[in-house]
Amino acid sequence: MTVVHVLYGTESGNAEMVADDIAAAFGDQGYETVTAELTDVEVSDLAAMQIAVFVSSTYGEGGLPETAAPFHDALLTERPDLSGVRFAAFGLGDSIYETFNNAIETIRTALLELGAEQIGTTAKHDAASTTPATELADAWARELLTLMPA
Ligand SMILES: Cc1cc2nc3c(=O)[nH]c(=O)nc-3n(C[C@H](O)[C@H](O)[C@H](O)COP(=O)(O)O)c2cc1C
């Protein structure tokens, strides 16, 4: 049974809601899911995850939310071999900022550098749009499910 880890970084809770929605979509299709805030995830545990879905908002002019920054720092210092890990990426941001959705790109870049393989496209929710983040999350998760390895 494939276990899907949904790992999120948030400042005000939107990414947590999205993470819960993504986990629910996978749970509905019979996947075992584990949802965790990035503060509670050890970089050393990542290499053993088959599928990890990263969800992160962007803060402070393109930065990572406080709950994701230590994880990203640890990725860069510990540099685990992630060649067996498949990941998907969902960002939350606001297009009024020039640094729209930078944080998920920062996380994505680090994961790819360490050998992880991305599944699907990077979702980028825009808080300035009329689409609720949870609606985009549901549609994106459904698409991602079609790409899951058997
Ligand atoms: C102080 C502040 C700074 C922000 N900076 C950025 C930014 O640089 N780039 C971006 O795309 N969005 C930025 N945002 C928008 C948030 O990423 C967006 O509102 C997101 O939905 C918040 O999700 P969260 O509740 O999970 O933290 C910022 C929001 C606030 C309040």
Coordinates of N, CA and C and ligand atoms in Angstrom, one line a residue:
M1 N 0.9 -1.2 0.0 CA 0.0 0.0 0.0 C 0.9 1.2 0.0
T2 N 0.6 2.1 -0.9 CA 1.4 3.4 -1.0 C 0.9 4.3 0.1
V3 N 1.9 4.9 0.8 CA 1.5 5.9 1.8 C 1.8 7.2 1.2
V4 N 0.9 8.1 1.3 CA 1.1 9.5 0.8 C 1.2 10.4 1.9
H5 N 2.4 11.1 2.0 CA 2.6 12.1 3.1 C 2.3 13.5 2.5
V6 N 1.5 14.2 3.2 CA 1.1 15.5 2.8 C 1.8 16.5 3.8
L7 N 2.8 17.3 3.4 CA 3.6 18.0 4.3 C 3.4 19.5 4.0
Y8 N 3.1 20.3 5.0 CA 2.7 21.7 4.7 C 3.5 22.7 5.6
G9 N 3.6 23.9 5.0 CA 4.1 25.0 5.8 C 3.2 26.2 5.6
T10 N 2.8 26.8 6.7 CA 1.8 27.8 6.7 C 2.0 28.9 7.7
E11 N 1.5 30.1 7.5 CA 1.5 31.2 8.5 C 0.1 31.4 9.1
S12 N -0.9 31.3 8.2 CA -2.2 31.6 8.7 C -3.3 30.6 8.5
G13 N -2.8 29.4 8.1 CA -3.7 28.2 8.1 C -4.2 27.8 6.7
N14 N -4.1 28.6 5.7 CA -4.6 28.2 4.3 C -4.0 26.9 3.8
A15 N -2.6 26.9 4.0 CA -1.9 25.7 3.4 C -2.3 24.4 4.2
E16 N -2.7 24.6 5.5 CA -3.1 23.4 6.2 C -4.5 22.9 5.7
M17 N -5.4 23.9 5.4 CA -6.7 23.5 4.8 C -6.5 22.7 3.5
V18 N -5.6 23.3 2.7 CA -5.3 22.6 1.4 C -4.7 21.2 1.6
A19 N -3.8 21.1 2.6 CA -3.2 19.8 2.8 C -4.3 18.8 3.3
D20 N -5.2 19.3 4.1 CA -6.3 18.4 4.6 C -7.1 17.9 3.4
D21 N -7.4 18.9 2.5 CA -8.2 18.5 1.3 C -7.5 17.5 0.4
I22 N -6.2 17.7 0.2 CA -5.5 16.8 -0.7 C -5.4 15.4 0.0
A23 N -5.2 15.4 1.3 CA -5.2 14.1 2.0 C -6.5 13.4 1.9
A24 N -7.6 14.2 2.0 CA -9.0 13.6 1.9 C -9.2 13.0 0.5
A25 N -8.7 13.7 -0.5 CA -8.9 13.2 -1.9 C -8.2 11.9 -2.1
F26 N -7.0 11.8 -1.6 CA -6.2 10.6 -1.7 C -6.9 9.5 -0.8
G27 N -7.3 9.9 0.4 CA -8.0 8.9 1.3 C -9.2 8.3 0.6
D28 N -10.0 9.1 -0.1 CA -11.2 8.7 -0.7 C -10.9 7.6 -1.8
Q29 N -9.7 7.7 -2.3 CA -9.3 6.7 -3.3 C -8.6 5.5 -2.7
G30 N -8.6 5.4 -1.4 CA -8.0 4.2 -0.8 C -6.6 4.3 -0.4
Y31 N -6.0 5.5 -0.5 CA -4.6 5.6 -0.1 C -4.5 5.9 1.4
E32 N -3.5 5.3 2.0 CA -3.2 5.7 3.4 C -2.5 7.1 3.3
T33 N -2.9 8.0 4.2 CA -2.3 9.3 4.1 C -1.8 9.7 5.5
V34 N -0.7 10.5 5.5 CA -0.2 11.1 6.8 C 0.0 12.6 6.5
T35 N -0.7 13.4 7.3 CA -0.6 14.9 7.1 C 0.3 15.4 8.2
A36 N 1.3 16.3 7.9 CA 2.1 16.8 9.0 C 2.6 18.2 8.6
E37 N 2.7 19.0 9.6 CA 3.3 20.4 9.4 C 4.8 20.1 9.3
L38 N 5.5 21.0 8.5 CA 6.9 20.7 8.2 C 7.8 20.8 9.4
T39 N 7.3 21.5 10.4 CA 8.1 21.6 11.7 C 8.2 20.3 12.4
D40 N 7.3 19.4 12.0 CA 7.2 18.0 12.7 C 7.9 17.0 11.8
V41 N 8.5 17.4 10.7 CA 9.1 16.4 9.8 C 10.6 16.5 9.9
E42 N 11.3 15.3 10.1 CA 12.7 15.3 10.0 C 13.2 15.1 8.6
V43 N 14.1 15.9 8.2 CA 14.7 15.7 6.8 C 15.2 14.2 6.6
S44 N 15.7 13.6 7.6 CA 16.2 12.3 7.5 C 15.1 11.3 7.3
D45 N 13.8 11.6 7.6 CA 12.7 10.7 7.3 C 12.2 10.8 5.9
L46 N 12.6 11.8 5.2 CA 12.1 12.1 3.8 C 12.4 11.0 2.8
A47 N 13.7 10.5 2.9 CA 14.2 9.6 1.9 C 13.3 8.3 1.9
A48 N 12.7 8.0 3.0 CA 11.9 6.7 3.1 C 10.5 6.9 2.6
M49 N 10.1 8.2 2.3 CA 8.7 8.4 1.9 C 8.6 8.1 0.4
Q50 N 7.5 7.3 0.0 CA 7.3 7.0 -1.4 C 6.8 8.2 -2.1
I51 N 5.8 8.8 -1.6 CA 5.2 9.9 -2.2 C 5.0 11.0 -1.2
A52 N 5.5 12.2 -1.4 CA 5.4 13.3 -0.5 C 4.8 14.5 -1.3
V53 N 3.7 15.0 -0.8 CA 3.0 16.2 -1.4 C 3.4 17.4 -0.5
F54 N 4.1 18.4 -1.1 CA 4.5 19.6 -0.4 C 3.5 20.7 -0.6
V55 N 3.0 21.3 0.4 CA 2.1 22.4 0.3 C 2.7 23.6 1.1
S56 N 2.9 24.8 0.4 CA 3.5 25.9 1.2 C 3.0 27.2 0.6
S57 N 2.7 28.1 1.6 CA 2.4 29.5 1.2 C 3.8 30.2 1.1
T58 N 3.7 31.5 0.6 CA 4.9 32.4 0.5 C 4.6 33.6 1.4
Y59 N 5.7 34.0 2.1 CA 5.6 35.2 3.0 C 6.7 36.1 2.9
G60 N 6.5 37.3 3.4 CA 7.6 38.3 3.5 C 8.5 38.4 2.3
E61 N 7.9 38.8 1.2 CA 8.6 39.1 -0.1 C 9.3 37.9 -0.6
G62 N 8.6 36.8 -0.8 CA 9.2 35.6 -1.4 C 9.7 34.6 -0.5
G63 N 9.6 34.8 0.8 CA 10.2 33.8 1.7 C 9.3 32.6 2.0
L64 N 9.9 31.7 2.8 CA 9.2 30.6 3.2 C 8.4 30.9 4.5
P65 N 7.3 30.3 4.7 CA 6.6 30.5 6.0 C 7.5 30.0 7.1
E66 N 7.3 30.6 8.3 CA 8.2 30.2 9.5 C 8.2 28.7 9.7
T67 N 7.0 28.1 9.4 CA 6.9 26.6 9.7 C 7.6 25.8 8.7
A68 N 8.1 26.4 7.6 CA 8.7 25.6 6.5 C 10.2 25.9 6.4
A69 N 10.6 27.1 6.9 CA 12.0 27.5 6.7 C 13.0 26.6 7.4
P70 N 12.8 26.1 8.6 CA 13.8 25.2 9.2 C 14.0 23.9 8.4
F71 N 12.9 23.4 7.9 CA 13.0 22.2 7.1 C 13.8 22.4 5.9
H72 N 13.6 23.5 5.2 CA 14.3 23.9 4.0 C 15.8 24.0 4.3
D73 N 16.1 24.7 5.4 CA 17.5 24.9 5.8 C 18.2 23.6 6.1
A74 N 17.4 22.7 6.7 CA 18.0 21.3 7.0 C 18.2 20.5 5.8
L75 N 17.3 20.7 4.8 CA 17.5 20.0 3.5 C 18.9 20.4 2.9
L76 N 19.1 21.7 2.9 CA 20.4 22.3 2.3 C 21.6 21.9 3.1
T77 N 21.5 21.7 4.4 CA 22.7 21.4 5.1 C 22.9 19.8 5.2
E78 N 21.8 19.1 5.4 CA 22.0 17.6 5.5 C 22.1 16.9 4.1
R79 N 21.5 17.5 3.1 CA 21.6 17.0 1.7 C 21.4 15.5 1.6
P80 N 20.2 15.0 2.0 CA 19.9 13.6 1.9 C 19.7 13.2 0.4
D81 N 20.0 11.9 0.2 CA 19.8 11.4 -1.2 C 18.3 11.1 -1.4
L82 N 17.6 11.9 -2.2 CA 16.2 11.7 -2.3 C 15.8 11.0 -3.7
S83 N 16.8 10.2 -4.2 CA 16.5 9.7 -5.5 C 15.4 8.7 -5.6
G84 N 14.9 8.2 -4.4 CA 13.8 7.2 -4.5 C 12.5 7.9 -4.2
V85 N 12.5 9.2 -4.0 CA 11.3 10.0 -3.5 C 10.6 10.6 -4.7
R86 N 9.2 10.4 -4.8 CA 8.4 11.2 -5.7 C 7.7 12.2 -5.0
F87 N 7.6 13.4 -5.5 CA 6.9 14.5 -4.8 C 6.0 15.3 -5.7
A88 N 5.0 15.9 -5.1 CA 4.2 16.9 -5.8 C 4.2 18.2 -5.1
A89 N 3.8 19.3 -5.7 CA 4.0 20.6 -5.1 C 2.8 21.5 -5.3
F90 N 2.3 22.0 -4.2 CA 1.2 23.0 -4.3 C 1.5 24.2 -3.5
G91 N 1.5 25.4 -4.2 CA 1.9 26.6 -3.5 C 0.7 27.5 -3.4
L92 N 0.8 28.4 -2.4 CA -0.3 29.4 -2.1 C 0.5 30.7 -2.1
G93 N -0.1 31.7 -2.8 CA 0.5 33.0 -2.8 C -0.5 34.0 -3.2
D94 N 0.0 35.2 -3.6 CA -0.9 36.3 -4.0 C -0.2 37.1 -5.1
S95 N -0.9 37.2 -6.2 CA -0.2 37.8 -7.4 C 0.0 39.3 -7.3
I96 N -0.4 39.9 -6.2 CA 0.0 41.3 -6.0 C 1.4 41.4 -5.6
Y97 N 2.0 40.3 -5.2 CA 3.5 40.3 -4.9 C 4.3 39.9 -6.2
E98 N 5.4 40.6 -6.4 CA 6.3 40.2 -7.5 C 6.9 38.8 -7.3
T99 N 6.9 38.5 -6.0 CA 7.5 37.2 -5.6 C 6.4 36.1 -5.5
F100 N 5.5 36.2 -6.5 CA 4.3 35.3 -6.4 C 4.7 33.8 -6.3
N101 N 4.3 33.2 -5.3 CA 4.5 31.7 -5.1 C 6.0 31.3 -5.1
N102 N 6.9 32.2 -4.7 CA 8.3 31.8 -4.6 C 8.6 30.6 -3.7
A103 N 7.9 30.5 -2.6 CA 8.3 29.5 -1.6 C 8.2 28.1 -2.1
I104 N 7.1 27.8 -2.9 CA 7.0 26.4 -3.3 C 8.1 26.1 -4.4
E105 N 8.5 27.2 -5.1 CA 9.6 27.0 -6.1 C 10.9 26.8 -5.4
T106 N 11.1 27.4 -4.2 CA 12.3 27.2 -3.4 C 12.4 25.8 -2.9
I107 N 11.3 25.3 -2.4 CA 11.3 23.9 -1.9 C 11.5 23.0 -3.0
R108 N 10.8 23.2 -4.1 CA 10.9 22.3 -5.3 C 12.3 22.2 -5.8
T109 N 12.9 23.4 -5.9 CA 14.3 23.4 -6.4 C 15.2 22.5 -5.6
A110 N 15.1 22.7 -4.2 CA 15.9 21.9 -3.3 C 15.7 20.4 -3.5
L111 N 14.4 20.0 -3.6 CA 14.0 18.6 -3.7 C 14.6 18.0 -5.0
L112 N 14.5 18.8 -6.1 CA 15.0 18.3 -7.4 C 16.5 18.2 -7.4
E113 N 17.2 19.1 -6.7 CA 18.6 19.1 -6.6 C 19.1 17.8 -5.9
L114 N 18.3 17.4 -4.9 CA 18.7 16.2 -4.1 C 18.2 14.9 -4.7
G115 N 17.7 15.0 -5.9 CA 17.4 13.8 -6.7 C 15.9 13.3 -6.7
A116 N 15.1 14.0 -6.0 CA 13.6 13.6 -6.0 C 13.0 13.9 -7.3
E117 N 12.0 13.1 -7.6 CA 11.3 13.3 -8.9 C 9.9 13.9 -8.7
Q118 N 9.6 14.9 -9.5 CA 8.3 15.5 -9.4 C 7.2 14.8 -10.2
I119 N 6.1 14.6 -9.6 CA 4.9 14.1 -10.3 C 4.0 15.3 -10.6
G120 N 3.5 15.4 -11.8 CA 2.5 16.4 -12.1 C 3.0 17.8 -12.1
T121 N 2.1 18.8 -12.3 CA 2.5 20.2 -12.4 C 2.5 20.8 -11.0
T122 N 3.2 21.9 -10.8 CA 3.2 22.7 -9.6 C 1.9 23.5 -9.6
A123 N 1.0 23.3 -8.6 CA -0.1 24.2 -8.5 C 0.3 25.5 -7.8
K124 N -0.3 26.6 -8.3 CA 0.0 27.9 -7.6 C -1.3 28.6 -7.4
H125 N -1.8 28.6 -6.2 CA -3.0 29.3 -5.9 C -2.8 30.8 -5.7
D126 N -3.7 31.6 -6.3 CA -3.5 33.0 -6.2 C -4.7 33.6 -5.3
A127 N -4.3 34.1 -4.2 CA -5.3 34.7 -3.2 C -6.1 35.8 -3.8
A128 N -5.5 36.4 -4.9 CA -6.2 37.5 -5.6 C -7.3 37.0 -6.6
S129 N -7.3 35.7 -6.8 CA -8.3 35.2 -7.7 C -9.6 34.9 -7.0
T130 N -10.6 34.6 -7.8 CA -11.9 34.2 -7.2 C -12.0 32.8 -6.9
T131 N -11.0 32.0 -7.2 CA -11.1 30.5 -7.0 C -10.6 30.2 -5.5
P132 N -11.4 29.6 -4.7 CA -11.0 29.3 -3.4 C -9.8 28.2 -3.5
A133 N -8.9 28.3 -2.5 CA -7.7 27.4 -2.6 C -8.2 26.0 -2.5
T134 N -9.2 25.7 -1.7 CA -9.7 24.3 -1.6 C -10.3 23.8 -2.9
E135 N -10.9 24.7 -3.7 CA -11.4 24.2 -5.0 C -10.3 23.8 -5.9
L136 N -9.2 24.7 -5.9 CA -8.1 24.3 -6.8 C -7.4 23.1 -6.3
A137 N -7.4 22.9 -5.0 CA -6.7 21.7 -4.4 C -7.5 20.4 -4.8
D138 N -8.8 20.5 -4.8 CA -9.6 19.3 -5.1 C -9.3 18.9 -6.6
A139 N -9.3 19.9 -7.5 CA -9.1 19.7 -8.9 C -7.7 19.2 -9.2
W140 N -6.8 19.8 -8.5 CA -5.3 19.4 -8.7 C -5.1 18.0 -8.2
A141 N -5.7 17.7 -7.0 CA -5.5 16.3 -6.4 C -6.1 15.3 -7.3
R142 N -7.3 15.6 -7.9 CA -7.9 14.6 -8.8 C -7.0 14.3 -10.0
E143 N -6.4 15.4 -10.6 CA -5.4 15.2 -11.7 C -4.2 14.4 -11.2
L144 N -3.7 14.7 -10.1 CA -2.5 14.0 -9.6 C -2.8 12.5 -9.4
L145 N -4.0 12.2 -8.9 CA -4.4 10.8 -8.7 C -4.3 10.0 -10.0
T146 N -4.5 10.7 -11.1 CA -4.4 9.9 -12.4 C -3.0 9.6 -12.8
L147 N -2.1 10.3 -12.1 CA -0.6 10.2 -12.5 C 0.1 9.3 -11.5
M148 N -0.6 8.8 -10.5 CA 0.0 8.0 -9.5 C 0.5 6.7 -10.0
P149 N 1.7 6.3 -9.6 CA 2.2 4.9 -10.0 C 1.3 3.8 -9.5
A150 N 1.1 2.8 -10.3 CA 0.3 1.7 -9.9 C 0.8 1.0 -8.6
Ligands
LIG1 C1 2.6 39.7 5.2 C2 2.4 38.8 4.0 C3 3.4 38.6 3.0 C4 3.1 37.9 1.9 N1 4.1 37.7 0.9 C5 3.8 37.0 -0.2 C6 4.8 36.9 -1.2 O1 5.9 37.4 -1.1 N2 4.5 36.2 -2.4 C7 3.2 35.6 -2.5 O2 3.0 35.0 -3.6 N3 2.3 35.7 -1.6 C8 2.5 36.4 -0.4 N4 1.6 36.5 0.6 C9 0.3 35.8 0.3 C10 0.1 34.5 1.1 O3 1.0 33.5 0.6 C11 -1.3 34.0 0.8 O4 -2.3 34.8 1.4 C12 -1.5 32.5 1.3 O5 -2.8 32.1 1.0 C13 -1.3 32.4 2.8 O6 -1.4 31.0 3.1 P1 -1.2 30.5 4.6 O7 -2.4 30.9 5.4 O8 -1.1 29.0 4.5 O9 0.1 31.1 5.2 C14 1.8 37.2 1.7 C15 0.8 37.4 2.7 C16 1.1 38.2 3.8 C17 0.0 38.4 4.8

